[in-house]
mmCIF file of C-alpha atoms in Angstrom:
data_model
loop_
_atom_site.group_PDB
_atom_site.id
_atom_site.type_symbol
_atom_site.label_atom_id
_atom_site.label_comp_id
_atom_site.label_asym_id
_atom_site.label_seq_id
_atom_site.Cartn_x
_atom_site.Cartn_y
_atom_site.Cartn_z
ATOM 1 C CA MET K 1 -66.309 -0.649 57.852
ATOM 2 C CA SER K 2 -67.812 0.417 54.784
ATOM 3 C CA GLY K 3 -70.288 -2.858 53.486
ATOM 4 C CA VAL K 4 -68.558 -4.983 55.186
ATOM 5 C CA THR K 5 -68.621 -7.781 57.766
ATOM 6 C CA ALA K 6 -66.087 -7.880 60.534
ATOM 7 C CA SER K 7 -66.470 -12.140 59.705
ATOM 8 C CA ALA K 8 -65.032 -10.632 56.407
ATOM 9 C CA SER K 9 -61.367 -9.690 57.830
ATOM 10 C CA ALA K 10 -61.065 -12.323 61.019
ATOM 11 C CA ILE K 11 -57.790 -13.821 60.034
ATOM 12 C CA HIS K 12 -56.510 -10.120 61.112
ATOM 13 C CA ARG K 13 -55.981 -9.080 63.417
ATOM 14 C CA LEU K 14 -55.166 -5.137 65.369
ATOM 15 C CA ILE K 15 -51.682 -4.667 67.897
ATOM 16 C CA LEU K 16 -52.508 -2.304 69.619
ATOM 17 C CA ILE K 17 -48.568 -1.357 71.503
ATOM 18 C CA ARG K 18 -47.724 1.373 73.825
ATOM 19 C CA HIS K 19 -44.681 3.476 73.880
ATOM 20 C CA GLY K 20 -41.966 2.612 76.789
ATOM 21 C CA GLU K 21 -40.863 4.907 80.357
ATOM 22 C CA THR K 22 -40.491 8.043 79.833
ATOM 23 C CA GLU K 23 -39.593 10.090 82.229
ATOM 24 C CA TRP K 24 -42.904 11.860 82.269
ATOM 25 C CA SER K 25 -44.678 8.692 83.046
ATOM 26 C CA LYS K 26 -43.065 7.424 84.964
ATOM 27 C CA THR K 27 -43.522 10.670 87.509
ATOM 28 C CA GLY K 28 -47.040 10.864 87.306
ATOM 29 C CA ARG K 29 -46.913 13.872 84.406
ATOM 30 C CA HIS K 30 -49.762 13.781 82.218
ATOM 31 C CA THR K 31 -48.217 13.773 78.316
ATOM 32 C CA GLY K 32 -50.553 14.507 75.546
ATOM 33 C CA SER K 33 -48.839 16.892 72.323
ATOM 34 C CA SER K 34 -45.456 17.419 74.575
ATOM 35 C CA ASP K 35 -43.219 15.852 72.526
ATOM 36 C CA ILE K 36 -40.830 13.158 75.577
ATOM 37 C CA ALA K 37 -38.074 10.645 74.960
ATOM 38 C CA LEU K 38 -38.032 7.273 76.476
ATOM 39 C CA THR K 39 -35.371 6.958 78.771
ATOM 40 C CA GLU K 40 -32.928 4.502 79.214
ATOM 41 C CA LEU K 41 -35.204 2.034 81.462
ATOM 42 C CA GLY K 42 -38.624 3.397 78.401
ATOM 43 C CA GLU K 43 -35.230 1.642 75.735
ATOM 44 C CA GLU K 44 -34.991 -1.422 76.726
ATOM 45 C CA GLN K 45 -38.583 -1.989 77.681
ATOM 46 C CA ALA K 46 -39.183 -0.762 73.451
ATOM 47 C CA LYS K 47 -36.551 -3.603 72.544
ATOM 48 C CA SER K 48 -37.511 -6.353 74.547
ATOM 49 C CA LEU K 49 -40.669 -6.604 72.584
ATOM 50 C CA ARG K 50 -39.169 -7.824 69.047
ATOM 51 C CA GLU K 51 -39.286 -11.440 70.702
ATOM 52 C CA PRO K 52 -43.747 -11.050 71.317
ATOM 53 C CA LEU K 53 -43.206 -9.205 68.086
ATOM 54 C CA ASP K 54 -41.851 -12.389 66.339
ATOM 55 C CA GLU K 55 -43.864 -15.074 67.901
ATOM 56 C CA LEU K 56 -47.503 -13.243 67.029
ATOM 57 C CA LEU K 57 -46.875 -14.618 63.568
ATOM 58 C CA LEU K 58 -47.259 -10.700 61.477
ATOM 59 C CA THR K 59 -47.151 -11.103 58.005
ATOM 60 C CA ASP K 60 -46.752 -7.180 56.388
ATOM 61 C CA PRO K 61 -48.267 -5.811 58.264
ATOM 62 C CA LEU K 62 -49.022 -1.864 58.115
ATOM 63 C CA VAL K 63 -47.457 -0.494 60.996
ATOM 64 C CA LEU K 64 -49.677 3.684 62.216
ATOM 65 C CA SER K 65 -47.757 5.145 65.381
ATOM 66 C CA SER K 66 -47.937 8.197 66.754
ATOM 67 C CA PRO K 67 -46.188 10.868 65.602
ATOM 68 C CA ARG K 68 -43.920 11.949 68.989
ATOM 69 C CA ARG K 69 -41.032 10.565 69.254
ATOM 70 C CA ARG K 70 -41.735 8.422 71.856
ATOM 71 C CA ALA K 71 -44.115 6.878 69.826
ATOM 72 C CA MET K 72 -41.998 6.552 66.397
ATOM 73 C CA HIS K 73 -38.472 5.708 68.520
ATOM 74 C CA THR K 74 -40.225 2.785 70.463
ATOM 75 C CA ALA K 75 -41.385 2.327 66.999
ATOM 76 C CA GLU K 76 -37.976 1.821 65.460
ATOM 77 C CA LEU K 77 -36.032 -0.439 69.121
ATOM 78 C CA ALA K 78 -38.758 -2.757 69.146
ATOM 79 C CA GLY K 79 -37.989 -3.734 64.625
ATOM 80 C CA LEU K 80 -40.820 -2.261 63.041
ATOM 81 C CA GLU K 81 -41.221 -0.001 59.549
ATOM 82 C CA ILE K 82 -43.452 3.033 60.288
ATOM 83 C CA SER K 83 -45.817 2.807 57.583
ATOM 84 C CA ARG K 84 -47.407 5.766 58.317
ATOM 85 C CA THR K 85 -48.093 8.582 61.049
ATOM 86 C CA GLY K 86 -51.320 10.632 62.185
ATOM 87 C CA GLU K 87 -52.541 13.106 64.696
ATOM 88 C CA GLU K 88 -55.121 10.346 64.530
ATOM 89 C CA PHE K 89 -52.959 8.089 66.592
ATOM 90 C CA SER K 90 -51.961 10.577 69.320
ATOM 91 C CA GLU K 91 -52.290 11.062 73.203
ATOM 92 C CA TRP K 92 -55.907 12.624 74.728
ATOM 93 C CA ASP K 93 -54.914 16.290 74.786
ATOM 94 C CA TYR K 94 -55.265 17.611 78.609
ATOM 95 C CA GLY K 95 -55.608 20.843 77.317
ATOM 96 C CA THR K 96 -54.462 22.936 80.904
ATOM 97 C CA TYR K 97 -53.406 20.150 82.394
ATOM 98 C CA GLU K 98 -50.810 19.007 80.048
ATOM 99 C CA GLY K 99 -47.874 17.722 82.412
ATOM 100 C CA LEU K 100 -49.048 17.682 85.439
ATOM 101 C CA THR K 101 -50.064 14.941 87.679
ATOM 102 C CA THR K 102 -53.872 13.534 88.738
ATOM 103 C CA PRO K 103 -52.659 15.203 92.664
ATOM 104 C CA GLN K 104 -51.456 18.484 91.524
ATOM 105 C CA ILE K 105 -53.960 18.649 89.269
ATOM 106 C CA ARG K 106 -56.824 17.866 92.315
ATOM 107 C CA GLU K 107 -56.010 20.824 94.796
ATOM 108 C CA THR K 108 -58.706 22.913 92.603
ATOM 109 C CA ASP K 109 -60.377 19.892 90.631
ATOM 110 C CA PRO K 110 -61.431 17.702 93.431
ATOM 111 C CA GLY K 111 -62.477 13.972 91.403
ATOM 112 C CA TRP K 112 -61.508 14.737 88.894
ATOM 113 C CA THR K 113 -60.267 11.753 86.245
ATOM 114 C CA VAL K 114 -59.078 12.478 82.535
ATOM 115 C CA TRP K 115 -62.690 9.682 81.800
ATOM 116 C CA ASN K 116 -64.908 11.974 83.940
ATOM 117 C CA ARG K 117 -63.653 14.790 82.973
ATOM 118 C CA GLY K 118 -61.423 15.649 79.758
ATOM 119 C CA GLY K 119 -58.823 18.468 79.851
ATOM 120 C CA PRO K 120 -60.283 21.495 79.960
ATOM 121 C CA GLY K 121 -59.107 22.973 76.556
ATOM 122 C CA GLY K 122 -58.578 19.832 75.095
ATOM 123 C CA GLU K 123 -60.214 17.008 74.322
ATOM 124 C CA SER K 124 -63.144 16.236 76.988
ATOM 125 C CA PRO K 125 -64.675 12.009 77.035
ATOM 126 C CA GLY K 126 -67.291 12.618 74.498
ATOM 127 C CA GLN K 127 -64.304 13.962 71.637
ATOM 128 C CA MET K 128 -62.167 11.098 72.861
ATOM 129 C CA SER K 129 -64.657 8.929 72.021
ATOM 130 C CA ASP K 130 -65.760 9.611 68.387
ATOM 131 C CA ARG K 131 -61.736 10.196 68.233
ATOM 132 C CA MET K 132 -61.872 6.684 68.775
ATOM 133 C CA ASP K 133 -64.743 5.850 66.630
ATOM 134 C CA SER K 134 -63.565 7.246 63.162
ATOM 135 C CA VAL K 135 -59.844 5.163 63.937
ATOM 136 C CA ILE K 136 -61.260 2.145 64.872
ATOM 137 C CA ASP K 137 -63.898 2.621 61.438
ATOM 138 C CA GLU K 138 -59.708 3.347 59.407
ATOM 139 C CA LEU K 139 -58.554 0.612 61.291
ATOM 140 C CA LEU K 140 -61.572 -2.081 60.202
ATOM 141 C CA ASP K 141 -61.096 -1.189 56.592
ATOM 142 C CA CYS K 142 -56.721 -1.865 56.769
ATOM 143 C CA LEU K 143 -57.608 -5.230 58.477
ATOM 144 C CA LEU K 144 -59.687 -6.632 56.089
ATOM 145 C CA THR K 145 -56.064 -7.374 53.739
ATOM 146 C CA ARG K 146 -53.930 -7.779 56.424
ATOM 147 C CA SER K 147 -52.613 -6.472 60.210
ATOM 148 C CA VAL K 148 -52.006 -3.130 61.287
ATOM 149 C CA VAL K 149 -49.768 -2.801 64.303
ATOM 150 C CA VAL K 150 -51.111 1.487 66.454
ATOM 151 C CA ILE K 151 -48.132 2.489 68.464
ATOM 152 C CA GLY K 152 -49.869 5.048 70.318
ATOM 153 C CA HIS K 153 -50.330 6.077 73.840
ATOM 154 C CA GLY K 154 -52.032 5.133 77.511
ATOM 155 C CA HIS K 155 -54.632 6.812 78.010
ATOM 156 C CA PHE K 156 -55.274 6.076 73.931
ATOM 157 C CA SER K 157 -55.160 2.406 74.110
ATOM 158 C CA ARG K 158 -57.183 2.437 77.261
ATOM 159 C CA SER K 159 -59.480 4.782 74.907
ATOM 160 C CA LEU K 160 -59.371 2.035 71.902
ATOM 161 C CA LEU K 161 -59.782 -0.123 73.572
ATOM 162 C CA ALA K 162 -63.467 0.451 76.084
ATOM 163 C CA ARG K 163 -64.655 1.551 71.871
ATOM 164 C CA TRP K 164 -63.209 -1.302 70.192
ATOM 165 C CA ILE K 165 -65.818 -4.161 71.994
ATOM 166 C CA GLY K 166 -68.767 -1.292 71.694
ATOM 167 C CA SER K 167 -67.770 0.250 75.177
ATOM 168 C CA PRO K 168 -68.834 3.867 77.210
ATOM 169 C CA VAL K 169 -65.264 4.994 76.193
ATOM 170 C CA GLU K 170 -64.953 5.767 80.050
ATOM 171 C CA PHE K 171 -65.123 1.844 80.214
ATOM 172 C CA GLY K 172 -61.068 2.695 79.077
ATOM 173 C CA ALA K 173 -60.300 2.736 83.607
ATOM 174 C CA HIS K 174 -60.870 -0.958 84.004
ATOM 175 C CA PHE K 175 -58.346 -1.038 81.493
ATOM 176 C CA ALA K 176 -54.108 -1.263 81.718
ATOM 177 C CA MET K 177 -51.269 -0.297 79.290
ATOM 178 C CA LEU K 178 -48.260 -0.493 80.546
ATOM 179 C CA PRO K 179 -45.121 0.451 79.069
ATOM 180 C CA ALA K 180 -43.668 -1.306 75.817
ATOM 181 C CA SER K 181 -46.921 -3.269 76.394
ATOM 182 C CA VAL K 182 -48.963 -5.100 73.255
ATOM 183 C CA ALA K 183 -52.452 -5.489 73.168
ATOM 184 C CA VAL K 184 -53.754 -8.066 70.945
ATOM 185 C CA LEU K 185 -57.897 -6.897 69.484
ATOM 186 C CA GLY K 186 -59.092 -9.348 66.415
ATOM 187 C CA PHE K 187 -62.304 -10.957 66.063
ATOM 188 C CA ASP K 188 -65.357 -13.878 66.445
ATOM 189 C CA GLY K 189 -67.208 -13.753 63.629
ATOM 190 C CA GLU K 190 -68.726 -10.637 64.037
ATOM 191 C CA THR K 191 -67.587 -9.663 67.141
ATOM 192 C CA ARG K 192 -65.050 -7.894 68.181
ATOM 193 C CA GLN K 193 -63.207 -9.188 70.672
ATOM 194 C CA ILE K 194 -60.143 -8.335 72.962
ATOM 195 C CA GLN K 195 -58.138 -11.896 72.400
ATOM 196 C CA SER K 196 -55.111 -10.265 74.691
ATOM 197 C CA MET K 197 -53.348 -7.486 77.166
ATOM 198 C CA GLY K 198 -50.204 -7.208 78.893
ATOM 199 C CA ILE K 199 -48.008 -8.809 76.962
ATOM 200 C CA THR K 200 -43.847 -7.365 77.444
ATOM 201 C CA GLY K 201 -40.635 -8.391 76.886
ATOM 202 C CA TYR K 202 -39.287 -7.461 80.540
ATOM 203 C CA ARG K 203 -40.695 -9.072 83.040
ATOM 204 C CA SER K 204 -44.120 -6.500 84.367
ATOM 205 C CA ALA K 205 -44.135 -7.584 87.585
ATOM 206 C CA ASP K 206 -41.799 -6.178 88.350
ATOM 207 C CA TYR K 207 -42.260 -2.581 87.474
ATOM 208 C CA VAL K 208 -43.360 0.178 89.799
ATOM 209 C CA ASP K 209 -43.849 3.877 87.961
ATOM 210 C CA ALA K 210 -46.497 6.751 89.535
ATOM 211 C CA GLY K 211 -48.767 5.123 87.984
ATOM 212 C CA ARG K 212 -48.900 1.740 89.681
ATOM 213 C CA PRO K 213 -48.105 2.067 92.974
ATOM 214 C CA ALA K 214 -45.915 -0.505 94.374
ATOM 215 C CA HIS K 215 -48.669 -2.757 96.164
ATOM 216 C CA VAL K 216 -48.411 -2.658 99.880
ATOM 217 C CA ARG K 217 -50.298 -4.850 102.686
ATOM 218 C CA THR K 218 -52.443 -3.205 105.110
ATOM 219 C CA THR K 219 -53.350 -4.550 108.745
ATOM 220 C CA VAL K 220 -56.481 -3.917 110.407
#
């Protein structure tokens, strides 16, 4: 933030939105630059965002989006008018692992996660961390005068959440961003906070995809 403190923008909030479900997200395929459309369910999830967004009482928000159609379509269905798109809001670049699931990747790269190794030929965790820091610097300047909404992706949002609170980007593994879910970021004086997470307009407890398998109770 250029020459000002975070407290100057304490009344303004940063709203992160992950796009709705796609066929690839449903089956756990890592989706970076591939331009995959929303499923019918993903479209319904995106439409359901209208009510929770209305309840946030955002006034004249700056709406920024990834240029991938799954993000832009989510914004449209949620009733948001995009101010600008940019590659800086795009998903983690998975490189040669694009389109693969974690089990497929681990057949040749045991123990892999995007958080510990990144995407070969794409972005490393360090590169993703640097990108998030640049995005945050830009957003902090915007937050001086208005609230900001960013429509992006799963690993993008989780990485930004980690860096927003000053944690290593790998800490993003501990956050969840369901399809068409909202996180609210803000300030307590000069301290950056995650104020709310997991906001959806649909019954999220019932949602299951490859990244969030149904819980099975085991007995011993």
